[in-house]
Amino acid sequence: MNREALETSIKTALEKGDQAELEHLSKEAVKNYPEDPFGYAYLAEALLMNSPIPYNEAELCLAKASQLAPQDTGYLAQFASLKSDQGEEGLAQILWGKILGMEPNHLEALVAKGDYQLNVLEDYPAAIAFFDRSIQYQMDHTPSYLYRAKSYLKLKEYDRALKDFNHALQLTDGVADAPMLRLQLGIMIGLNEPQGMIDAYRAILAIVPDNPQFHVNCADQLVLLGRHEEAAQHYGKGLALLGAEEPSIAYL
């Protein structure tokens, strides 16, 4: 099988999630084209589909691919992601920084650096600077808006956070998963918007209906708006899920 046909077959196996075939074809590529990095990179992909994951073997494959093609940011990005998965975030950040030195608009690297500033270093202005760059490079990148919204939320810049969240929601055609809705809830709490909190709680409960605390919290906000019948329904559901009366809410 020539190189082009082999790579096409490898990509098909990867798209199908056929781990055994992917590993077999990747090993064939490594054997027949030992100076070509593509076989090593795909073999790493195949190894990462195993359970438990043989990280050391996958790392060796990606190291070889990067050695053969040192200017290929794609292989470096795979390597950086692997180090993150292994919990070696310091080395991963060095690799992401190296990628940005070679390709300043590398979207995955910008988001990874911003995420590290946001969730590990808690340097929210630095995180926003990275997400500003990723959005400037790709204006429809939903995760960047959500990460930036979370950064603004941490800085208590609630209006900016809401603007970014709403833009992300437009990009997903109004479809929000649980993490997005939790972010929305945080913003509504920051803005002290009872109806916004109620809407967020109910949207979350549509996904995770058996969370008693969300029912109770939603009920608390309904009480503030004088909507006692609706509040009683949520309190009742919360009590039923708890399986026992909670003194703080039993009086309802």
mmCIF file with all atom_site columns, N, CA, C and O in Angstrom, residues 177-211:
data_model
loop_
_atom_site.group_PDB
_atom_site.id
_atom_site.type_symbol
_atom_site.label_atom_id
_atom_site.label_alt_id
_atom_site.label_comp_id
_atom_site.label_asym_id
_atom_site.label_entity_id
_atom_site.label_seq_id
_atom_site.pdbx_PDB_ins_code
_atom_site.Cartn_x
_atom_site.Cartn_y
_atom_site.Cartn_z
_atom_site.occupancy
_atom_site.B_iso_or_equiv
_atom_site.pdbx_formal_charge
_atom_site.auth_seq_id
_atom_site.auth_comp_id
_atom_site.auth_asym_id
_atom_site.auth_atom_id
_atom_site.pdbx_PDB_model_num
ATOM 1   N N  . ASP A 1 177 ? -25.719 23.370 27.438 1.00 0.00 ? 177 ASP A N  1
ATOM 2   C CA . ASP A 1 177 ? -25.541 22.182 28.264 1.00 0.00 ? 177 ASP A CA 1
ATOM 3   C C  . ASP A 1 177 ? -25.445 22.596 29.727 1.00 0.00 ? 177 ASP A C  1
ATOM 4   O O  . ASP A 1 177 ? -25.515 23.782 30.073 1.00 0.00 ? 177 ASP A O  1
ATOM 5   N N  . ALA A 1 178 ? -25.272 21.618 30.602 1.00 0.00 ? 178 ALA A N  1
ATOM 6   C CA . ALA A 1 178 ? -25.265 21.901 32.040 1.00 0.00 ? 178 ALA A CA 1
ATOM 7   C C  . ALA A 1 178 ? -24.153 22.865 32.450 1.00 0.00 ? 178 ALA A C  1
ATOM 8   O O  . ALA A 1 178 ? -24.406 23.804 33.222 1.00 0.00 ? 178 ALA A O  1
ATOM 9   N N  . PRO A 1 179 ? -22.909 22.699 31.980 1.00 0.00 ? 179 PRO A N  1
ATOM 10  C CA . PRO A 1 179 ? -21.861 23.661 32.360 1.00 0.00 ? 179 PRO A CA 1
ATOM 11  C C  . PRO A 1 179 ? -22.189 25.092 31.923 1.00 0.00 ? 179 PRO A C  1
ATOM 12  O O  . PRO A 1 179 ? -21.935 26.049 32.671 1.00 0.00 ? 179 PRO A O  1
ATOM 13  N N  . MET A 1 180 ? -22.753 25.253 30.722 1.00 0.00 ? 180 MET A N  1
ATOM 14  C CA . MET A 1 180 ? -23.147 26.591 30.274 1.00 0.00 ? 180 MET A CA 1
ATOM 15  C C  . MET A 1 180 ? -24.206 27.177 31.193 1.00 0.00 ? 180 MET A C  1
ATOM 16  O O  . MET A 1 180 ? -24.159 28.356 31.560 1.00 0.00 ? 180 MET A O  1
ATOM 17  N N  . LEU A 1 181 ? -25.181 26.355 31.568 1.00 0.00 ? 181 LEU A N  1
ATOM 18  C CA . LEU A 1 181 ? -26.266 26.845 32.408 1.00 0.00 ? 181 LEU A CA 1
ATOM 19  C C  . LEU A 1 181 ? -25.772 27.195 33.808 1.00 0.00 ? 181 LEU A C  1
ATOM 20  O O  . LEU A 1 181 ? -26.271 28.147 34.427 1.00 0.00 ? 181 LEU A O  1
ATOM 21  N N  . ARG A 1 182 ? -24.801 26.449 34.289 1.00 0.00 ? 182 ARG A N  1
ATOM 22  C CA . ARG A 1 182 ? -24.234 26.790 35.600 1.00 0.00 ? 182 ARG A CA 1
ATOM 23  C C  . ARG A 1 182 ? -23.504 28.128 35.525 1.00 0.00 ? 182 ARG A C  1
ATOM 24  O O  . ARG A 1 182 ? -23.536 28.921 36.480 1.00 0.00 ? 182 ARG A O  1
ATOM 25  N N  . LEU A 1 183 ? -22.850 28.387 34.408 1.00 0.00 ? 183 LEU A N  1
ATOM 26  C CA . LEU A 1 183 ? -22.209 29.679 34.210 1.00 0.00 ? 183 LEU A CA 1
ATOM 27  C C  . LEU A 1 183 ? -23.265 30.785 34.177 1.00 0.00 ? 183 LEU A C  1
ATOM 28  O O  . LEU A 1 183 ? -23.103 31.843 34.811 1.00 0.00 ? 183 LEU A O  1
ATOM 29  N N  . GLN A 1 184 ? -24.340 30.541 33.446 1.00 0.00 ? 184 GLN A N  1
ATOM 30  C CA . GLN A 1 184 ? -25.425 31.516 33.389 1.00 0.00 ? 184 GLN A CA 1
ATOM 31  C C  . GLN A 1 184 ? -25.982 31.782 34.786 1.00 0.00 ? 184 GLN A C  1
ATOM 32  O O  . GLN A 1 184 ? -26.253 32.933 35.158 1.00 0.00 ? 184 GLN A O  1
ATOM 33  N N  . LEU A 1 185 ? -26.142 30.738 35.554 1.00 0.00 ? 185 LEU A N  1
ATOM 34  C CA . LEU A 1 185 ? -26.655 30.883 36.917 1.00 0.00 ? 185 LEU A CA 1
ATOM 35  C C  . LEU A 1 185 ? -25.726 31.757 37.751 1.00 0.00 ? 185 LEU A C  1
ATOM 36  O O  . LEU A 1 185 ? -26.187 32.653 38.477 1.00 0.00 ? 185 LEU A O  1
ATOM 37  N N  . GLY A 1 186 ? -24.434 31.524 37.639 1.00 0.00 ? 186 GLY A N  1
ATOM 38  C CA . GLY A 1 186 ? -23.479 32.342 38.380 1.00 0.00 ? 186 GLY A CA 1
ATOM 39  C C  . GLY A 1 186 ? -23.584 33.809 38.023 1.00 0.00 ? 186 GLY A C  1
ATOM 40  O O  . GLY A 1 186 ? -23.488 34.687 38.893 1.00 0.00 ? 186 GLY A O  1
ATOM 41  N N  . ILE A 1 187 ? -23.786 34.072 36.740 1.00 0.00 ? 187 ILE A N  1
ATOM 42  C CA . ILE A 1 187 ? -23.921 35.464 36.294 1.00 0.00 ? 187 ILE A CA 1
ATOM 43  C C  . ILE A 1 187 ? -25.201 36.078 36.847 1.00 0.00 ? 187 ILE A C  1
ATOM 44  O O  . ILE A 1 187 ? -25.211 37.227 37.319 1.00 0.00 ? 187 ILE A O  1
ATOM 45  N N  . MET A 1 188 ? -26.295 35.322 36.810 1.00 0.00 ? 188 MET A N  1
ATOM 46  C CA . MET A 1 188 ? -27.563 35.836 37.320 1.00 0.00 ? 188 MET A CA 1
ATOM 47  C C  . MET A 1 188 ? -27.486 36.109 38.819 1.00 0.00 ? 188 MET A C  1
ATOM 48  O O  . MET A 1 188 ? -28.044 37.093 39.317 1.00 0.00 ? 188 MET A O  1
ATOM 49  N N  . ILE A 1 189 ? -26.769 35.231 39.528 1.00 0.00 ? 189 ILE A N  1
ATOM 50  C CA . ILE A 1 189 ? -26.578 35.462 40.962 1.00 0.00 ? 189 ILE A CA 1
ATOM 51  C C  . ILE A 1 189 ? -25.782 36.740 41.186 1.00 0.00 ? 189 ILE A C  1
ATOM 52  O O  . ILE A 1 189 ? -26.097 37.560 42.054 1.00 0.00 ? 189 ILE A O  1
ATOM 53  N N  . GLY A 1 190 ? -24.740 36.920 40.374 1.00 0.00 ? 190 GLY A N  1
ATOM 54  C CA . GLY A 1 190 ? -23.928 38.126 40.493 1.00 0.00 ? 190 GLY A CA 1
ATOM 55  C C  . GLY A 1 190 ? -24.719 39.385 40.209 1.00 0.00 ? 190 GLY A C  1
ATOM 56  O O  . GLY A 1 190 ? -24.530 40.421 40.859 1.00 0.00 ? 190 GLY A O  1
ATOM 57  N N  . LEU A 1 191 ? -25.623 39.300 39.236 1.00 0.00 ? 191 LEU A N  1
ATOM 58  C CA . LEU A 1 191 ? -26.461 40.450 38.885 1.00 0.00 ? 191 LEU A CA 1
ATOM 59  C C  . LEU A 1 191 ? -27.653 40.611 39.816 1.00 0.00 ? 191 LEU A C  1
ATOM 60  O O  . LEU A 1 191 ? -28.391 41.602 39.718 1.00 0.00 ? 191 LEU A O  1
ATOM 61  N N  . ASN A 1 192 ? -27.852 39.627 40.710 1.00 0.00 ? 192 ASN A N  1
ATOM 62  C CA . ASN A 1 192 ? -28.992 39.620 41.632 1.00 0.00 ? 192 ASN A CA 1
ATOM 63  C C  . ASN A 1 192 ? -30.306 39.724 40.862 1.00 0.00 ? 192 ASN A C  1
ATOM 64  O O  . ASN A 1 192 ? -31.167 40.551 41.160 1.00 0.00 ? 192 ASN A O  1
ATOM 65  N N  . GLU A 1 193 ? -30.467 38.838 39.884 1.00 0.00 ? 193 GLU A N  1
ATOM 66  C CA . GLU A 1 193 ? -31.660 38.790 39.045 1.00 0.00 ? 193 GLU A CA 1
ATOM 67  C C  . GLU A 1 193 ? -32.472 37.542 39.399 1.00 0.00 ? 193 GLU A C  1
ATOM 68  O O  . GLU A 1 193 ? -32.189 36.449 38.896 1.00 0.00 ? 193 GLU A O  1
ATOM 69  N N  . PRO A 1 194 ? -33.466 37.659 40.286 1.00 0.00 ? 194 PRO A N  1
ATOM 70  C CA . PRO A 1 194 ? -34.232 36.476 40.713 1.00 0.00 ? 194 PRO A CA 1
ATOM 71  C C  . PRO A 1 194 ? -34.848 35.697 39.554 1.00 0.00 ? 194 PRO A C  1
ATOM 72  O O  . PRO A 1 194 ? -34.776 34.472 39.524 1.00 0.00 ? 194 PRO A O  1
ATOM 73  N N  . GLN A 1 195 ? -35.475 36.406 38.597 1.00 0.00 ? 195 GLN A N  1
ATOM 74  C CA . GLN A 1 195 ? -36.101 35.687 37.486 1.00 0.00 ? 195 GLN A CA 1
ATOM 75  C C  . GLN A 1 195 ? -35.046 34.986 36.636 1.00 0.00 ? 195 GLN A C  1
ATOM 76  O O  . GLN A 1 195 ? -35.258 33.863 36.175 1.00 0.00 ? 195 GLN A O  1
ATOM 77  N N  . GLY A 1 196 ? -33.908 35.650 36.448 1.00 0.00 ? 196 GLY A N  1
ATOM 78  C CA . GLY A 1 196 ? -32.825 35.015 35.709 1.00 0.00 ? 196 GLY A CA 1
ATOM 79  C C  . GLY A 1 196 ? -32.325 33.767 36.408 1.00 0.00 ? 196 GLY A C  1
ATOM 80  O O  . GLY A 1 196 ? -32.015 32.750 35.771 1.00 0.00 ? 196 GLY A O  1
ATOM 81  N N  . MET A 1 197 ? -32.243 33.836 37.746 1.00 0.00 ? 197 MET A N  1
ATOM 82  C CA . MET A 1 197 ? -31.828 32.655 38.510 1.00 0.00 ? 197 MET A CA 1
ATOM 83  C C  . MET A 1 197 ? -32.854 31.541 38.368 1.00 0.00 ? 197 MET A C  1
ATOM 84  O O  . MET A 1 197 ? -32.497 30.371 38.180 1.00 0.00 ? 197 MET A O  1
ATOM 85  N N  . ILE A 1 198 ? -34.129 31.890 38.456 1.00 0.00 ? 198 ILE A N  1
ATOM 86  C CA . ILE A 1 198 ? -35.192 30.888 38.326 1.00 0.00 ? 198 ILE A CA 1
ATOM 87  C C  . ILE A 1 198 ? -35.108 30.204 36.967 1.00 0.00 ? 198 ILE A C  1
ATOM 88  O O  . ILE A 1 198 ? -35.179 28.972 36.858 1.00 0.00 ? 198 ILE A O  1
ATOM 89  N N  . ASP A 1 199 ? -34.960 30.997 35.921 1.00 0.00 ? 199 ASP A N  1
ATOM 90  C CA . ASP A 1 199 ? -34.866 30.433 34.568 1.00 0.00 ? 199 ASP A CA 1
ATOM 91  C C  . ASP A 1 199 ? -33.672 29.491 34.451 1.00 0.00 ? 199 ASP A C  1
ATOM 92  O O  . ASP A 1 199 ? -33.768 28.415 33.847 1.00 0.00 ? 199 ASP A O  1
ATOM 93  N N  . ALA A 1 200 ? -32.551 29.906 35.045 1.00 0.00 ? 200 ALA A N  1
ATOM 94  C CA . ALA A 1 200 ? -31.348 29.074 34.984 1.00 0.00 ? 200 ALA A CA 1
ATOM 95  C C  . ALA A 1 200 ? -31.531 27.785 35.777 1.00 0.00 ? 200 ALA A C  1
ATOM 96  O O  . ALA A 1 200 ? -31.180 26.697 35.312 1.00 0.00 ? 200 ALA A O  1
ATOM 97  N N  . TYR A 1 201 ? -32.079 27.895 36.985 1.00 0.00 ? 201 TYR A N  1
ATOM 98  C CA . TYR A 1 201 ? -32.316 26.693 37.790 1.00 0.00 ? 201 TYR A CA 1
ATOM 99  C C  . TYR A 1 201 ? -33.231 25.718 37.049 1.00 0.00 ? 201 TYR A C  1
ATOM 100 O O  . TYR A 1 201 ? -32.977 24.500 37.021 1.00 0.00 ? 201 TYR A O  1
ATOM 101 N N  . ARG A 1 202 ? -34.300 26.241 36.462 1.00 0.00 ? 202 ARG A N  1
ATOM 102 C CA . ARG A 1 202 ? -35.242 25.361 35.780 1.00 0.00 ? 202 ARG A CA 1
ATOM 103 C C  . ARG A 1 202 ? -34.613 24.724 34.539 1.00 0.00 ? 202 ARG A C  1
ATOM 104 O O  . ARG A 1 202 ? -34.884 23.559 34.219 1.00 0.00 ? 202 ARG A O  1
ATOM 105 N N  . ALA A 1 203 ? -33.789 25.472 33.846 1.00 0.00 ? 203 ALA A N  1
ATOM 106 C CA . ALA A 1 203 ? -33.106 24.903 32.679 1.00 0.00 ? 203 ALA A CA 1
ATOM 107 C C  . ALA A 1 203 ? -32.146 23.796 33.106 1.00 0.00 ? 203 ALA A C  1
ATOM 108 O O  . ALA A 1 203 ? -32.049 22.753 32.451 1.00 0.00 ? 203 ALA A O  1
ATOM 109 N N  . ILE A 1 204 ? -31.442 24.023 34.219 1.00 0.00 ? 204 ILE A N  1
ATOM 110 C CA . ILE A 1 204 ? -30.533 22.989 34.727 1.00 0.00 ? 204 ILE A CA 1
ATOM 111 C C  . ILE A 1 204 ? -31.334 21.767 35.179 1.00 0.00 ? 204 ILE A C  1
ATOM 112 O O  . ILE A 1 204 ? -30.961 20.616 34.901 1.00 0.00 ? 204 ILE A O  1
ATOM 113 N N  . LEU A 1 205 ? -32.451 22.007 35.855 1.00 0.00 ? 205 LEU A N  1
ATOM 114 C CA . LEU A 1 205 ? -33.264 20.897 36.344 1.00 0.00 ? 205 LEU A CA 1
ATOM 115 C C  . LEU A 1 205 ? -33.886 20.091 35.200 1.00 0.00 ? 205 LEU A C  1
ATOM 116 O O  . LEU A 1 205 ? -34.210 18.910 35.377 1.00 0.00 ? 205 LEU A O  1
ATOM 117 N N  . ALA A 1 206 ? -34.037 20.706 34.043 1.00 0.00 ? 206 ALA A N  1
ATOM 118 C CA . ALA A 1 206 ? -34.523 19.960 32.882 1.00 0.00 ? 206 ALA A CA 1
ATOM 119 C C  . ALA A 1 206 ? -33.498 18.923 32.445 1.00 0.00 ? 206 ALA A C  1
ATOM 120 O O  . ALA A 1 206 ? -33.838 17.910 31.823 1.00 0.00 ? 206 ALA A O  1
ATOM 121 N N  . ILE A 1 207 ? -32.217 19.180 32.778 1.00 0.00 ? 207 ILE A N  1
ATOM 122 C CA . ILE A 1 207 ? -31.134 18.253 32.430 1.00 0.00 ? 207 ILE A CA 1
ATOM 123 C C  . ILE A 1 207 ? -30.851 17.304 33.581 1.00 0.00 ? 207 ILE A C  1
ATOM 124 O O  . ILE A 1 207 ? -30.634 16.106 33.382 1.00 0.00 ? 207 ILE A O  1
ATOM 125 N N  . VAL A 1 208 ? -30.828 17.860 34.800 1.00 0.00 ? 208 VAL A N  1
ATOM 126 C CA . VAL A 1 208 ? -30.560 17.035 36.001 1.00 0.00 ? 208 VAL A CA 1
ATOM 127 C C  . VAL A 1 208 ? -31.728 17.216 36.969 1.00 0.00 ? 208 VAL A C  1
ATOM 128 O O  . VAL A 1 208 ? -31.612 17.943 37.969 1.00 0.00 ? 208 VAL A O  1
ATOM 129 N N  . PRO A 1 209 ? -32.845 16.564 36.708 1.00 0.00 ? 209 PRO A N  1
ATOM 130 C CA . PRO A 1 209 ? -34.065 16.812 37.490 1.00 0.00 ? 209 PRO A CA 1
ATOM 131 C C  . PRO A 1 209 ? -34.016 16.307 38.919 1.00 0.00 ? 209 PRO A C  1
ATOM 132 O O  . PRO A 1 209 ? -34.893 16.671 39.721 1.00 0.00 ? 209 PRO A O  1
ATOM 133 N N  . ASP A 1 210 ? -33.046 15.490 39.254 1.00 0.00 ? 210 ASP A N  1
ATOM 134 C CA . ASP A 1 210 ? -33.025 14.881 40.589 1.00 0.00 ? 210 ASP A CA 1
ATOM 135 C C  . ASP A 1 210 ? -32.018 15.536 41.530 1.00 0.00 ? 210 ASP A C  1
ATOM 136 O O  . ASP A 1 210 ? -31.533 14.900 42.473 1.00 0.00 ? 210 ASP A O  1
ATOM 137 N N  . ASN A 1 211 ? -31.714 16.803 41.302 1.00 0.00 ? 211 ASN A N  1
ATOM 138 C CA . ASN A 1 211 ? -30.817 17.524 42.196 1.00 0.00 ? 211 ASN A CA 1
ATOM 139 C C  . ASN A 1 211 ? -31.656 18.295 43.214 1.00 0.00 ? 211 ASN A C  1
ATOM 140 O O  . ASN A 1 211 ? -32.267 19.307 42.882 1.00 0.00 ? 211 ASN A O  1
#
